[in-house]
Coordinates of C-alpha atoms and ligand atoms in Angstrom, one line a residue:
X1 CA -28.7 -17.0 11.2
X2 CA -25.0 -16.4 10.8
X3 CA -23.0 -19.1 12.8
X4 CA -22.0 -18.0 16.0
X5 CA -18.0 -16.8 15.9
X6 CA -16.0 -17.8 19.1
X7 CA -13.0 -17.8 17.2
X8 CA -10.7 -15.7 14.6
X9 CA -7.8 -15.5 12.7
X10 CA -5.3 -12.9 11.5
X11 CA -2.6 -12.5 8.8
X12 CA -0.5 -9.7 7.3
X13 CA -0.2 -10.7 3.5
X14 CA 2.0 -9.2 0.5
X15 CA 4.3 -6.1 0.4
X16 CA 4.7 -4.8 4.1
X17 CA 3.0 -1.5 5.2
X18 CA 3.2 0.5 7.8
X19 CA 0.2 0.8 10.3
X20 CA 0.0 -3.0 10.1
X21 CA 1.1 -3.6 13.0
X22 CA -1.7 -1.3 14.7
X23 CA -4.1 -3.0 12.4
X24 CA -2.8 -6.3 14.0
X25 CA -3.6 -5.0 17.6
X26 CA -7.1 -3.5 16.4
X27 CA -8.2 -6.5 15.5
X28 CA -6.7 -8.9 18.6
X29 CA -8.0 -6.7 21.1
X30 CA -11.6 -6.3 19.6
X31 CA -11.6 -9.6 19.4
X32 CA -10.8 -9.8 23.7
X33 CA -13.2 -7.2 23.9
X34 CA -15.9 -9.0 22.3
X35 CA -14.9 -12.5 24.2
X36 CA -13.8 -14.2 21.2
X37 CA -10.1 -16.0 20.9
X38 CA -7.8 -15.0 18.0
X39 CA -5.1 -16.6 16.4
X40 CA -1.9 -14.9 14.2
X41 CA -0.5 -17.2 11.1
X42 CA 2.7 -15.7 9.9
X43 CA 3.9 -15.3 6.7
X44 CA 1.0 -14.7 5.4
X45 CA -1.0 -17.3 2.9
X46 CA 1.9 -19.6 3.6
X47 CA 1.9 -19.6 8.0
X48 CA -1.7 -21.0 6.9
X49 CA -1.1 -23.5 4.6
X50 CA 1.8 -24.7 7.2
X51 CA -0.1 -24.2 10.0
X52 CA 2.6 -22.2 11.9
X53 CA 0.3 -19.6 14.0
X54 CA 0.5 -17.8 18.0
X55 CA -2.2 -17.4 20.1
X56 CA -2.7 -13.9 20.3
X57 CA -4.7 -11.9 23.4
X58 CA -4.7 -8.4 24.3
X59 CA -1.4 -8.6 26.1
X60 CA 0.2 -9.9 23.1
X61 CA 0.2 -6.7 20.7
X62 CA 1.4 -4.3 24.0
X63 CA 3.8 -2.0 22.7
X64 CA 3.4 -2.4 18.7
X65 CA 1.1 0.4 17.7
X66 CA 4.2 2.1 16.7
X67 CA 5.8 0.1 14.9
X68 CA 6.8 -0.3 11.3
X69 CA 6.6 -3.9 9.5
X70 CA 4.5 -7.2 10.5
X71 CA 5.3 -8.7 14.1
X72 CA 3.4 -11.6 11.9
X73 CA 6.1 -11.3 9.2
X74 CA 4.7 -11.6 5.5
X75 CA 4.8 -13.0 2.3
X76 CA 3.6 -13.3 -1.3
X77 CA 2.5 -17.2 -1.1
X78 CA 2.7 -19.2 -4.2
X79 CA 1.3 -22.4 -3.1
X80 CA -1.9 -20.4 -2.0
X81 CA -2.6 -20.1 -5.7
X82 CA -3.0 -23.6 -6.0
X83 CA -6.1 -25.4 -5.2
X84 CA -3.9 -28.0 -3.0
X85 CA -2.4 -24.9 -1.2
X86 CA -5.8 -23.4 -0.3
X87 CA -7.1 -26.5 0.9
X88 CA -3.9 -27.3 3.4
X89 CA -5.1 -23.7 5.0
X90 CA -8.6 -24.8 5.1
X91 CA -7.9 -28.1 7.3
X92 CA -5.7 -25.8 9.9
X93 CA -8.6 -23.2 10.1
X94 CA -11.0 -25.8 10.4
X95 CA -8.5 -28.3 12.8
X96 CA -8.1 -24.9 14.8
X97 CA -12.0 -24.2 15.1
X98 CA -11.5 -20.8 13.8
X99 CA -14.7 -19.1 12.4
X100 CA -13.3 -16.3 10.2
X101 CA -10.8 -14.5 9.0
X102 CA -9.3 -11.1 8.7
X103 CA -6.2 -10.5 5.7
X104 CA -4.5 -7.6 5.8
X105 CA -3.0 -6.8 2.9
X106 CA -3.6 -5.4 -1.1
X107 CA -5.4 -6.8 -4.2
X108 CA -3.4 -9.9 -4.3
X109 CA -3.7 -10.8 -1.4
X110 CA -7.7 -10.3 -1.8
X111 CA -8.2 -12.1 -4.6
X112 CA -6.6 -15.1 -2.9
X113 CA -9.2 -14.1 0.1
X114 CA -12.4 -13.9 -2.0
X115 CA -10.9 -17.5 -4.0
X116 CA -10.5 -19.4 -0.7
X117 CA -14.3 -17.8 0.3
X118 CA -15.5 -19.1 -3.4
X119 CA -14.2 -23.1 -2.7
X120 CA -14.5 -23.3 1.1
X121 CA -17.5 -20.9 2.1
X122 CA -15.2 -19.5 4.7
X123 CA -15.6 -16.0 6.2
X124 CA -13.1 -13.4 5.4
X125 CA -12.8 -9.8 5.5
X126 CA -10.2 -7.6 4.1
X127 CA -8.4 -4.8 5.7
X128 CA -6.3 -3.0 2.4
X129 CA -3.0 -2.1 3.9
X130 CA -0.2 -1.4 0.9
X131 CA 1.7 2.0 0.1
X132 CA 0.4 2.2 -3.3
X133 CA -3.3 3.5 -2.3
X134 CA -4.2 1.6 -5.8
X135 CA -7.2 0.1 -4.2
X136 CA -11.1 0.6 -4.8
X137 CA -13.4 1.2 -1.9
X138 CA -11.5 3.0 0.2
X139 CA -9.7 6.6 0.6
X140 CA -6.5 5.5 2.0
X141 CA -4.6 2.5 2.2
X142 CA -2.8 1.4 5.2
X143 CA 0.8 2.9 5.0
X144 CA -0.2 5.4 2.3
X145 CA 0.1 8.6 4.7
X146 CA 3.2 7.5 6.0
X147 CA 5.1 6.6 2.8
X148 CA 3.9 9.9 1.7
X149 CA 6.0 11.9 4.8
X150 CA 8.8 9.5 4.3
X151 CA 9.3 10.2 0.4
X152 CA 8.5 13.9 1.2
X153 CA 11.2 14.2 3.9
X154 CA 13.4 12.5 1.1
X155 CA 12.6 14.5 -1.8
X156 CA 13.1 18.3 1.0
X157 CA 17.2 16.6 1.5
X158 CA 17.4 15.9 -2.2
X159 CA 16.4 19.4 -3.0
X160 CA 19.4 20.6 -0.3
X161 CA 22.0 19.4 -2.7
X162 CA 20.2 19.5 -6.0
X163 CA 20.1 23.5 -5.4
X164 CA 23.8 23.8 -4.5
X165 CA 25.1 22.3 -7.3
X166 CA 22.5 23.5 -10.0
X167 CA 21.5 19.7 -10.6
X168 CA 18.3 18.3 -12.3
X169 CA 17.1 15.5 -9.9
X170 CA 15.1 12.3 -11.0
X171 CA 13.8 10.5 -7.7
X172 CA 11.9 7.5 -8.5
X173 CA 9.3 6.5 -5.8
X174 CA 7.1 3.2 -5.6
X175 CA 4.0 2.6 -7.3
X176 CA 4.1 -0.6 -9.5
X177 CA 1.0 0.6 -11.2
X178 CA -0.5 3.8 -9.6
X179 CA 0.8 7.5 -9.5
X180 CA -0.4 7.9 -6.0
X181 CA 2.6 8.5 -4.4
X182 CA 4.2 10.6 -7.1
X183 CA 1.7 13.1 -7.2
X184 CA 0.5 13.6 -4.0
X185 CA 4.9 13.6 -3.2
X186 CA 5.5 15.4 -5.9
X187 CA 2.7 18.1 -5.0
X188 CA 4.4 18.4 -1.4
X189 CA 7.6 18.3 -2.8
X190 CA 7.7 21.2 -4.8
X191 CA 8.3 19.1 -8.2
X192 CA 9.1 20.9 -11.4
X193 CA 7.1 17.9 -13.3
X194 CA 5.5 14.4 -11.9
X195 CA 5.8 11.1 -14.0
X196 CA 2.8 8.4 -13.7
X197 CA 1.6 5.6 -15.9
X198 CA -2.0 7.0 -15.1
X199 CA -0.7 10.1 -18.0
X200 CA 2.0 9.5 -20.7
X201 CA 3.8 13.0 -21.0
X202 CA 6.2 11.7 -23.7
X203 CA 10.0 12.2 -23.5
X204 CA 9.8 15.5 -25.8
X205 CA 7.3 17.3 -23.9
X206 CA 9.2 16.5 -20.3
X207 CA 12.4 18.1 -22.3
X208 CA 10.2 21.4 -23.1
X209 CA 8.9 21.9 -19.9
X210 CA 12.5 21.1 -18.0
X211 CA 13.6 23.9 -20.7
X212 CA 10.9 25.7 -19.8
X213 CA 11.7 25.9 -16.1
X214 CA 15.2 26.7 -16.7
X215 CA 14.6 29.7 -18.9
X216 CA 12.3 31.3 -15.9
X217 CA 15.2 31.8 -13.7
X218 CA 15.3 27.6 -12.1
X219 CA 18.6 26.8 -11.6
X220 CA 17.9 23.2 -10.2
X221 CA 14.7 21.0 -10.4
X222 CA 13.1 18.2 -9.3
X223 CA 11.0 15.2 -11.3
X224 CA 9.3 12.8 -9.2
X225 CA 8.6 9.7 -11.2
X226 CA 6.3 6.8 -10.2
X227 CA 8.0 2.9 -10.4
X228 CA 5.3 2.4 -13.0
X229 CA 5.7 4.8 -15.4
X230 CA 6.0 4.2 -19.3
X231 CA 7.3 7.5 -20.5
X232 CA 11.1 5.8 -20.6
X233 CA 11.9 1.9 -20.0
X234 CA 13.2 2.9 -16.8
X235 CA 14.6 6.1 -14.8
X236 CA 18.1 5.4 -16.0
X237 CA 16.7 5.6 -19.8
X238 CA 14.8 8.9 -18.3
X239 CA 18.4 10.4 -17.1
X240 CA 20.0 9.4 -20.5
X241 CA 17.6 11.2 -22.7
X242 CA 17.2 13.9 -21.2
X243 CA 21.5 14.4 -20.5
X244 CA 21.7 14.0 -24.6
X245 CA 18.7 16.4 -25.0
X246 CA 18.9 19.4 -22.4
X247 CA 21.7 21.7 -22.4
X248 CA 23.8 22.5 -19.4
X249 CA 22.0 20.7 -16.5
X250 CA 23.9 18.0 -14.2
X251 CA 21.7 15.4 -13.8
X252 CA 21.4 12.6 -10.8
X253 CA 19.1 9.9 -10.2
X254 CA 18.0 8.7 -7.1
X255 CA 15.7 5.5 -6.6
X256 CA 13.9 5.8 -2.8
X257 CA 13.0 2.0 -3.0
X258 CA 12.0 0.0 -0.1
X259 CA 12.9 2.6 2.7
X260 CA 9.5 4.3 2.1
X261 CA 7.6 0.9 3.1
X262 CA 9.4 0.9 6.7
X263 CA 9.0 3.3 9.5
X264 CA 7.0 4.3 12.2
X265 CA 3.2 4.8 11.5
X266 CA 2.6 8.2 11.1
X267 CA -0.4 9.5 13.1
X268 CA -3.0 9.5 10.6
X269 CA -2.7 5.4 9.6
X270 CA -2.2 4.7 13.6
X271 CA -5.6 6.3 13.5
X272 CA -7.0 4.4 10.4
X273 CA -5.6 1.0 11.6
X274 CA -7.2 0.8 14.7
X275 CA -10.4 1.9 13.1
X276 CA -10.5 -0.9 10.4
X277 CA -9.5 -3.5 12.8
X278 CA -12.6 -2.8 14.7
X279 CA -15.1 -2.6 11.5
X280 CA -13.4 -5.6 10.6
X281 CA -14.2 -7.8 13.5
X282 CA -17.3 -6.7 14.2
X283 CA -18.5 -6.9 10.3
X284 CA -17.5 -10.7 10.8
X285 CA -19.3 -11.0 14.2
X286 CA -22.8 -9.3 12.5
X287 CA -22.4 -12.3 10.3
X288 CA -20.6 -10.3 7.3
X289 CA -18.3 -11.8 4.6
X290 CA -16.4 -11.4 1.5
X291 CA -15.9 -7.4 2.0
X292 CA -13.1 -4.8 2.6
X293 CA -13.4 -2.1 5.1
X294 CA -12.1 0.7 4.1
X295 CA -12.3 4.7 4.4
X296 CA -15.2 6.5 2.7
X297 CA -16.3 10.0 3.3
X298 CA -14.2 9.9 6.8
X299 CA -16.6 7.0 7.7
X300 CA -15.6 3.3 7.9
X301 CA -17.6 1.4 5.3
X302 CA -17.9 -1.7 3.8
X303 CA -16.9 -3.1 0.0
X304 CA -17.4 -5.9 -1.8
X305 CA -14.0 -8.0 -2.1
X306 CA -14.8 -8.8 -5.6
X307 CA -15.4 -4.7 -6.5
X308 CA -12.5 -3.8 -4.3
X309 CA -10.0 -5.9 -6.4
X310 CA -11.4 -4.8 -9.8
X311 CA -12.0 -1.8 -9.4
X312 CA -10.1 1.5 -11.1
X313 CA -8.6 3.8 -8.2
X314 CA -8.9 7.5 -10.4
X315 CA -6.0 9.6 -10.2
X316 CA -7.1 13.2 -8.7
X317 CA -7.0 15.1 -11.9
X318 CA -7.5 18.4 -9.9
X319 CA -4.0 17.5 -8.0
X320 CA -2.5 17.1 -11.2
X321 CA -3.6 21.0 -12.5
X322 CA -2.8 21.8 -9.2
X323 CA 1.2 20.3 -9.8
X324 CA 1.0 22.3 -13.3
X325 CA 0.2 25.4 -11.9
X326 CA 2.8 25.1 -9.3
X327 CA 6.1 24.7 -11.3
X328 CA 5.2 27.7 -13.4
Ligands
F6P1 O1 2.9 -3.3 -3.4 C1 3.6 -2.3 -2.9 C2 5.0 -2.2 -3.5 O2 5.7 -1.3 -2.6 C3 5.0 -1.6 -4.9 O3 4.9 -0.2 -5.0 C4 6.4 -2.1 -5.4 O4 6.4 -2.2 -6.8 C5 6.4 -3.5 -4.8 O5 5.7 -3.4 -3.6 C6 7.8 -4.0 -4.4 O6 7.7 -5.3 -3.9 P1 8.9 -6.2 -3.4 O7 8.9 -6.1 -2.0 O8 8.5 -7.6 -3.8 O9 10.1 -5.7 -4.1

């Protein structure tokens, strides 16, 4: 028999999102549905190895559903990496009486989850909420949706001025390690060519298509590269090349950076949020631990933490035709 929960805890961990704040809420007021208390440790990792938490009831999360950011702030802990730091957050969960708990947050964060589960034996349960949508198990990543209207929004006024004055546009748009953003931006964007590390293109062949494009009658374009792409050291290296290897063509770079992690929730992750928060709860209360909830086939389902962190998110290849056929 699972023990009996009366008590949980919440925490928003590593690069913010938006649509944690509505995760937040999900899971405080399933929690006063249910009958059970619920705490909030802020900061993250480290609000738990400190200690530094708010009681949190239904009333508390009025009026954040729409909200970009963390009301419980976050953090990327480096004491929670050592053993002394994990067990400090085990004596407050344990001084505290709380029975479980629910990190929302991306594979770091996880892996720091299924660790402290490993030593302690505590419950936890993962809701993935990052921008990068560069985690297994689920469809969509908290924030993804949103980040993906903000950068498109971007890319739409870029394209204003990149027309009127016949310029070549890099924008760079996050994604330490996944093209996620970039393709699915670059798609909706109406990008000449997309960068991602998933696919080297190689300087050359980026310089044949651009040439390419302007021979059929373009007279500005648009390349949408992911943070984490190798084809150049960095956009800057990108801009150089190709200004010392293309003819005629102005060319600007813009970096979007950390805009596209704030903002209002868009619709679809207000949706998704409140959704996981529930599965996650009530996957503790049924005596559950060490998973992920996440988006599968529009249902909520549940993954291992341990398969969530390791592994590969695939890139949609048939999005990637789809962005060759469109900058013909
Ligand atoms: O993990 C999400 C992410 O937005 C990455 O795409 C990006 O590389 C990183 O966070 C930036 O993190 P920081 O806030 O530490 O600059």
């Amino acid at each position: 028999m699972p023990k009996l929960i009366k008590k949980l805890a919440v925490l928003t961990s590593g690069g913010d999102s938006p649509g944690m704040n509505a995760a937040i809420r999900s899971v405080v007021r399933t929690c006063a549905y249910h009958n059970i208390k619920c705490i909030g440790f802020y900061r993250g990792y480290e609000g738990l190895i400190e200690g530094d938490f708010k009681e949190m009831d239904a009333r508390s999360v009025r009026g954040i559903i729409n909200k970009g950011g963390t009301i419980l702030k976050s953090a990327r802990s480096k004491e929670f990496r050592t053993k002394e730091g994990r067990k400090k957050a085990h004596e407050h969960l344990v001084k505290n009486d709380v029975d479980g708990l629910v990190v929302i947050g991306g594979d770091g964060s996880f892996t720091g989850a299924l660790i402290f589960n490993q030593e302690f034996g505590f419950p936890v349960m993962g809701i993935p909420g990052t921008i990068d949508n560069d985690i297994f198990g689920t469809s969509n990543t908290l924030g993804f949706d949103t980040a993906l209207n903000t950068v498109v929004d971007a890319i739409d006024k870029i394209r204003d001025t990149a027309s009127s004055h016949n310029r070549l546009f890099f924008i760079e748009v996050m994604g330490r390690d996944a093209g996620h953003i970039a393709l699915n931006t670059g798609v909706a964007g109406g990008a000449e060519e997309i960068l991602i590390p998933e696919e080297d293109l190689g300087m050359d062949r980026l310089v044949d298509s651009l040439n390419r494009s302007r021979k059929s009658g373009k007279t500005s374009s648009i390349v949408v590269v992911a943070e984490g792409d190798k084809i150049g050291k960095n956009i800057f290296e990108l801009k150089d090349y190709v200004d010392q290897n293309m003819e005629g063509y102005d060319v600007r770079v813009s970096v979007l950076g950390h805009m596209q992690r704030g903002g209002p929730p868009s619709c679809f992750d207000r949706v998704l949020a409140s959704r996981m928060g529930v599965k996650a709860v009530e996957s503790l209360l049924e005596g559950k631990t060490n998973f992920m909830v996440g988006l599968l086939n529009s249902k909520m389902e549940l993954t291992p933490l341990d398969k969530a962190i390791k592994g590969k998110t695939k890139i949609n290849l048939e999005l990637l035709r789809v962005s060759d056929i469109m900058s013909t």
